[in-house]
């Protein structure tokens, strides 16, 4: 019985990671500089795209009319203007249906207690960092409590909040185009984090990231990944693109290894102790 459960969860993980690898992380690893500079082909596509989108974005947020925002949709679709247009129109529709503009005014205090994260630190390039510990995040608990939909709406809120953070920095004149995610995988287990009933929510979440926040992740860094997570990851690794393999930073429990990496990316005063930093948690 335990074995069957294990295989089920294992398959789930494999499918999830495969999905993540092909859909989500292929756009990682781009520096703000690359993000901000356009190739001649990009510039040409952007000029057309801007004209097409202009009347449709009239009543939308100002940031949606900026080149740095518009180019995301083109890049996500390999500069295919028609596809980029559909993608951005879908995004606008979804934001309204899902009431994204109101999401930050909802009371999330219960979720924050059960699924805490920090969002007040920045990497050396000035990108906002969202960090959380998987040991705090018991997905199965939310599902058992019938809070599945709420949990994933909360996770979407985090995506949107991080993205708003980037947009705010841009308004302040900073060259920041992406955010970073730090995950402490210590405590990862197939029961709480890999349950079969977690799957629909996860795939929904990954799809939401891919469709509505394309290219906003600079890197997703996992530290203290236990063997169970790494075994699954290694099995699906061959399906990753070269760029993905380079961008998804998965570290095991060897502290020296992840410390060396994190020290190059994020100063210690911008890391909480579990990430080897000196920053103190406010309680
Ligand atoms: C951090 O999260 C809080 C809510 O938990 C939010 O009010 C705040 O705007 C966020 N800060 C940033 C920089 O995203
Ligand atoms: C931001 O990047 C652009 C393009 O690389 C550059 O021209 C500009 O000077 C940069 N601005 C700041 C504030 O660093």
XYZ file of C-alpha atoms and ligand atoms in Angstrom:
311
model
C 0.000 0.000 0.000
C 2.757 2.401 1.043
C 4.617 1.357 -2.094
C 1.669 2.113 -4.325
C 1.262 5.488 -2.696
C 4.935 6.169 -3.176
C 4.831 5.296 -6.860
C 1.725 7.442 -7.289
C 3.377 10.426 -5.691
C 6.539 9.756 -7.576
C 4.728 9.787 -10.887
C 2.979 12.926 -9.843
C 6.286 14.617 -9.108
C 7.756 13.484 -12.390
C 4.805 14.832 -14.328
C 4.828 18.065 -12.392
C 8.537 18.640 -12.907
C 8.303 17.727 -16.550
C 5.502 20.206 -16.908
C 7.444 22.865 -15.054
C 10.521 22.204 -17.116
C 8.947 22.469 -20.507
C 6.585 25.276 -19.778
C 7.915 27.479 -17.068
C 11.588 27.733 -16.673
C 12.682 28.007 -20.254
C 12.612 31.754 -19.886
C 14.816 31.925 -16.799
C 18.344 33.130 -16.527
C 17.969 36.389 -18.402
C 19.713 39.401 -16.952
C 17.991 42.759 -16.694
C 20.437 44.051 -19.251
C 19.466 41.396 -21.786
C 15.874 41.952 -20.854
C 16.087 45.656 -21.548
C 18.043 45.564 -24.770
C 16.214 44.661 -27.936
C 17.578 42.913 -30.991
C 16.641 44.479 -34.353
C 14.061 41.719 -34.910
C 12.574 42.331 -31.479
C 12.416 46.051 -32.089
C 10.606 45.497 -35.375
C 8.091 43.103 -33.814
C 7.594 45.390 -30.845
C 6.842 48.384 -33.070
C 4.042 46.458 -34.783
C 2.809 44.887 -31.579
C 2.626 48.251 -29.826
C 0.425 49.632 -32.608
C -1.889 46.619 -32.549
C -2.231 46.649 -28.779
C -2.562 50.416 -28.344
C -6.348 50.696 -28.717
C -6.891 47.553 -26.675
C -4.800 48.739 -23.768
C -6.317 52.206 -23.591
C -8.298 51.509 -20.442
C -5.678 49.271 -18.842
C -2.901 50.003 -16.367
C -0.129 52.293 -17.565
C 2.567 49.707 -16.986
C 0.918 47.491 -19.605
C 1.724 50.083 -22.249
C 5.462 50.008 -21.597
C 7.923 48.311 -23.936
C 9.422 46.227 -21.167
C 5.986 44.781 -20.438
C 4.964 44.296 -24.070
C 8.187 42.586 -25.077
C 7.517 39.758 -22.566
C 4.552 38.500 -24.542
C 6.440 38.630 -27.811
C 9.401 36.775 -26.368
C 7.160 34.162 -24.806
C 5.832 33.478 -28.296
C 9.110 33.722 -30.204
C 8.103 37.111 -31.655
C 4.941 35.731 -33.244
C 2.788 38.850 -33.085
C -0.574 37.120 -33.489
C 0.189 34.618 -30.728
C 1.559 37.303 -28.442
C -1.601 39.316 -29.001
C -3.775 36.339 -28.054
C -1.659 35.679 -25.008
C -1.872 39.229 -23.750
C -5.626 39.441 -24.463
C -6.114 36.188 -22.533
C -4.153 37.707 -19.695
C -6.364 40.804 -19.609
C -9.476 38.630 -19.636
C -8.144 36.409 -16.865
C -7.145 39.371 -14.712
C -10.722 40.612 -14.851
C -12.405 37.255 -14.362
C -10.100 36.423 -11.508
C -10.291 39.936 -10.042
C -6.537 40.269 -9.873
C -6.713 43.977 -9.201
C -8.623 43.277 -6.008
C -6.585 40.325 -4.832
C -4.257 42.355 -2.679
C -7.109 43.929 -0.743
C -8.498 40.601 0.374
C -7.740 39.373 3.865
C -5.048 36.731 3.559
C -3.992 36.659 7.203
C -5.136 33.057 7.769
C -3.180 31.845 4.767
C -0.131 33.866 5.702
C -0.096 32.142 9.103
C -0.187 28.688 7.545
C 1.902 29.483 4.465
C 4.386 32.165 5.470
C 6.909 33.728 3.149
C 9.179 36.750 3.097
C 9.220 39.371 0.370
C 11.349 42.129 1.851
C 14.800 41.205 0.546
C 16.628 41.807 -2.741
C 19.402 40.102 -4.666
C 22.620 41.829 -5.702
C 21.020 42.951 -8.974
C 18.144 44.512 -7.029
C 15.541 41.870 -7.842
C 12.927 41.237 -5.168
C 13.153 37.814 -3.559
C 10.244 35.665 -2.472
C 11.409 33.045 0.011
C 9.634 30.263 1.812
C 10.328 26.995 3.611
C 8.569 23.936 2.388
C 8.444 22.599 5.932
C 5.947 25.399 6.665
C 3.906 24.704 3.585
C 1.703 21.660 4.094
C -0.290 21.436 0.873
C -2.224 18.417 1.995
C -3.470 20.300 5.042
C -5.138 22.950 2.890
C -6.733 20.305 0.733
C -7.989 18.369 3.752
C -9.506 21.612 5.076
C -11.234 22.297 1.766
C -9.000 25.331 1.172
C -7.497 24.127 -2.066
C -8.905 26.878 -4.232
C -7.976 29.456 -1.642
C -4.409 28.158 -1.373
C -3.840 28.471 -5.084
C -5.431 31.900 -5.217
C -3.029 32.845 -2.437
C -0.120 31.532 -4.499
C -1.299 33.585 -7.475
C -1.405 36.589 -5.176
C 2.270 35.962 -4.380
C 3.108 35.874 -8.095
C 1.248 39.099 -8.658
C 2.754 40.768 -5.610
C 6.287 39.901 -6.711
C 5.512 41.219 -10.166
C 4.073 44.427 -8.720
C 7.306 44.753 -6.771
C 9.251 44.663 -10.032
C 6.933 47.212 -11.631
C 7.289 49.496 -8.621
C 11.084 49.343 -8.898
C 10.829 50.164 -12.605
C 8.738 53.219 -11.799
C 11.504 54.275 -9.418
C 13.887 54.103 -12.366
C 15.620 50.865 -11.408
C 16.724 48.352 -14.006
C 14.860 45.460 -12.494
C 12.730 43.219 -14.677
C 12.409 39.996 -12.709
C 12.040 38.434 -9.301
C 13.747 35.477 -7.690
C 12.377 32.596 -5.685
C 14.240 30.937 -2.831
C 12.895 27.682 -1.478
C 14.197 25.787 1.492
C 13.263 22.213 0.604
C 14.168 20.786 3.988
C 11.227 18.676 5.097
C 10.028 17.925 1.552
C 8.039 14.735 1.597
C 5.787 12.983 -0.808
C 2.874 12.904 1.635
C 2.527 16.614 2.385
C 3.999 18.023 -0.789
C 3.527 15.343 -3.398
C 0.007 14.153 -2.716
C -2.024 13.102 -5.720
C -4.778 15.573 -4.898
C -2.236 18.402 -4.967
C -1.760 17.866 -8.704
C -4.630 19.845 -10.208
C -3.768 22.871 -8.118
C -0.140 22.711 -9.019
C -0.736 22.344 -12.693
C -3.153 25.254 -12.489
C -0.533 27.316 -10.712
C 2.248 26.481 -13.153
C -0.034 27.254 -16.069
C -0.970 30.559 -14.481
C 2.678 31.475 -14.117
C 3.446 30.458 -17.662
C 0.468 32.193 -19.228
C 0.157 35.325 -17.149
C 3.618 36.136 -15.780
C 5.885 35.017 -18.610
C 9.541 35.618 -18.044
C 9.162 37.275 -14.673
C 11.215 34.638 -12.811
C 14.956 35.175 -12.886
C 15.739 31.970 -11.033
C 14.116 29.425 -8.810
C 16.611 28.275 -6.254
C 16.023 25.229 -4.077
C 18.334 24.466 -1.182
C 18.435 21.476 1.177
C 16.598 19.320 -1.328
C 16.281 15.831 0.123
C 17.160 12.732 -1.848
C 13.504 12.001 -2.714
C 13.229 15.328 -4.501
C 16.586 14.996 -6.222
C 15.951 11.465 -7.447
C 12.800 12.623 -9.168
C 14.502 15.679 -10.538
C 17.435 13.722 -11.946
C 15.106 11.351 -13.710
C 13.267 14.123 -15.485
C 16.333 16.291 -16.037
C 17.006 14.925 -19.558
C 13.786 16.511 -20.815
C 14.900 19.949 -19.655
C 16.248 22.360 -22.210
C 19.888 23.348 -21.810
C 18.768 26.769 -20.655
C 16.512 25.251 -18.030
C 19.204 22.982 -16.732
C 21.321 26.055 -16.290
C 18.636 28.174 -14.678
C 16.922 25.899 -12.205
C 19.287 25.837 -9.262
C 18.660 22.800 -7.150
C 20.991 22.207 -4.244
C 21.100 19.339 -1.793
C 21.926 19.498 1.862
C 25.585 20.388 1.313
C 25.598 23.810 2.894
C 28.982 24.811 1.499
C 27.682 24.333 -2.038
C 24.531 26.394 -1.775
C 26.270 29.015 0.358
C 28.878 29.527 -2.359
C 26.124 29.998 -4.938
C 23.931 32.255 -2.798
C 26.883 34.426 -1.746
C 27.397 35.294 -5.402
C 23.736 36.190 -5.897
C 22.476 37.703 -2.665
C 24.352 39.486 0.105
C 24.109 37.913 3.543
C 22.208 40.815 5.043
C 19.468 40.091 2.487
C 19.190 36.440 3.518
C 17.484 35.014 6.535
C 19.473 32.545 8.667
C 18.051 29.445 6.983
C 19.623 30.687 3.752
C 22.922 31.322 5.476
C 22.360 35.027 6.011
C 22.376 37.437 8.912
C 18.988 39.060 8.438
C 16.694 38.800 11.416
C 13.102 37.685 11.093
C 10.623 40.247 12.379
C 7.932 38.698 14.520
C 4.962 41.838 1.062
O 3.792 41.201 1.472
C 2.843 42.032 2.113
C 1.669 41.182 2.524
O 2.039 40.043 3.173
C 2.419 43.144 1.195
O 1.532 44.000 1.860
C 3.636 43.911 0.708
O 3.246 44.850 -0.260
C 4.656 42.966 0.097
N 5.862 43.699 -0.213
C 6.457 43.613 -1.399
C 7.723 44.383 -1.524
O 6.029 42.925 -2.302
C 19.190 50.637 -17.434
O 19.532 49.888 -18.582
C 19.590 50.651 -19.773
C 19.827 49.705 -20.926
O 20.812 48.754 -20.634
C 20.649 51.730 -19.627
O 20.687 52.519 -20.787
C 20.343 52.603 -18.414
O 21.372 53.529 -18.199
C 20.160 51.751 -17.174
N 19.682 52.589 -16.077
C 20.138 52.489 -14.825
C 19.467 53.372 -13.819
O 21.035 51.723 -14.490
